[in-house]
Amino acid sequence: MEVCYQLPVLPLDRPVPKHVLSRRGAISFSSSSSLFGAPDPRQLSQRRGAISYDSSDQTALYIRMLGDVRVRSQVGFEPEGRGSYPYLCIDFRTLHSCSESTSASSLIPGPGFISAGPVSGRRLRRLLSFQRYLHSSRLLWGTTHLNPLHILDEDYIGQAKCMLEQVGSWNFDLFLFDRLTNGNSLVTMTFHLLNQYGLLELFQLDMVKLWRFLVMVQEDYHSLNPYHNAVHAADVTQAMYCYLREPKLAKSLTSCDILLGLLAAATHDLDHPGVNQPFLIKTNHYLAKLYRNSSVLENHHWRSAVGLLRETGLFSHLPAEEGLKMERQLGSLILATDISRQNEYLGKFRTHLNQDDLCLSNASHRHFILQMALKCADICNPCRPWELSKQWSEKVTQEFFHQGDIEKKHKLEVSPLCDSQRNSMGNIQIGFMTYVVEPLFAEWGRFSDTRLSQTMLGHLGLNKASWGGLVQQERPSSPDELEPSSPASATESEPESASAAEPTADTTATATGATNSKEIPQGSKES
């Protein structure tokens, strides 16, 4: 009997998609199967899973094993451990013959475990690796199945592929793409872009190793973080791709530059705890001590990425010296996203533009432009269309206020911008745009005066005006007011709002103050 099933594994803290629950049937269960890495029989009650199925054409099972319940500390910012690579979406086809005494019923979980028939754990792992390779090949090279079988989410996969055809559009809706890929936007996006540039063949990257690396990267982002999660990383990767296509960069960057740029974008917030650097310092977190209170999160993101590169052996086929060089350059890109060093990079960028001495045939100049491109990609949300920008603003504000709630609960000094009773979303956004985004993107527009730059600055102006209008509406009306504030007066009030949103900002500078303590919305790692 031929049995076809997909095995995309979702983490415990990710809601099961509605389109999965709407299938013809669903079973929830607890599992102790060693195949899914149950760490201890005593924890079986903490494991959950579910199956959705549809047997109208051929037997198809959609199996979801949800990972261990994570026990978080009182403060709640320790990184989650990695289990069995839960974001894998594997097209897993196995032929079961009668001689193997395996039937479709053997795939239905009994009380407490999944039975996979007589297949050994080692053989199953080999099958999974091989099927990952085949699945990746079919997806990325456009190869169709010789004998197409019914799969549950073929329609969603098709829509995701259609979206990837427009991956270079500045209006790309990453939230929709993440839903269509069943929460696998970072893996799907990064793999597609690396393949589109032909980097797999050029650098002789093993497809299975690369897929495993990206899955582990996606898994090490905390999905409980409202903002600093894998969706944000996928959004930054898509923005980075848009910048890499700009004429000045497209004709100058080497293949190595492009590979490092995309990998840095995908890993730039790896294992972000959802709180900023000052929080880690004042709670005596081990990361703050390890990196001596300097670029704490950026160093951790970089080292985490290097750890996964070495664990998967993605660059193991390269000469040792070349591999170390790529790791250092990756770190240089990620460290540039430290918002507390915004003035340093912006000043250097402005000096180069004023002197007109950027030469992209120079490797160090190309690397510097990659750093600036990644910085722009990291905080580009206010430059997106309003419908997308507003969603990002809501998410980052939620993460800020969550940190503030933790600080209040543990009687810590509440960080600026994290007190929900003293700050509003509109004021935070206006301050962020005024002191951080506008200065950076104005200089980027000088460097790359293209239609994309004009589009981004146009959206930035409109979004800032929209937030100004919302702030005006939220203010209590005075009895002396004769009429509501006009859009012009809302715009005029923005500097005042910005100043309120950036209580530590030096209003005579372009991107200071709150940037020095990394308490900036939409942003880099420390928000």
mmCIF file of C-alpha atoms in Angstrom, residues 15 202 207 305 352 370 393 398 405 459 521:
data_model
loop_
_atom_site.group_PDB
_atom_site.id
_atom_site.type_symbol
_atom_site.label_atom_id
_atom_site.label_comp_id
_atom_site.label_asym_id
_atom_site.label_seq_id
_atom_site.Cartn_x
_atom_site.Cartn_y
_atom_site.Cartn_z
ATOM 1 C CA PRO A 15 -0.750 28.261 16.731
ATOM 2 C CA LEU A 202 29.235 28.304 -7.414
ATOM 3 C CA MET A 207 21.951 21.155 -0.502
ATOM 4 C CA ALA A 305 25.436 31.817 13.439
ATOM 5 C CA HIS A 352 32.425 59.166 1.877
ATOM 6 C CA LEU A 370 27.061 45.878 2.520
ATOM 7 C CA SER A 393 5.035 48.944 14.550
ATOM 8 C CA GLN A 398 4.194 44.983 21.993
ATOM 9 C CA ASP A 405 5.951 44.812 32.272
ATOM 10 C CA HIS A 459 6.436 55.874 2.225
ATOM 11 C CA PRO A 521 11.528 50.521 17.548
#
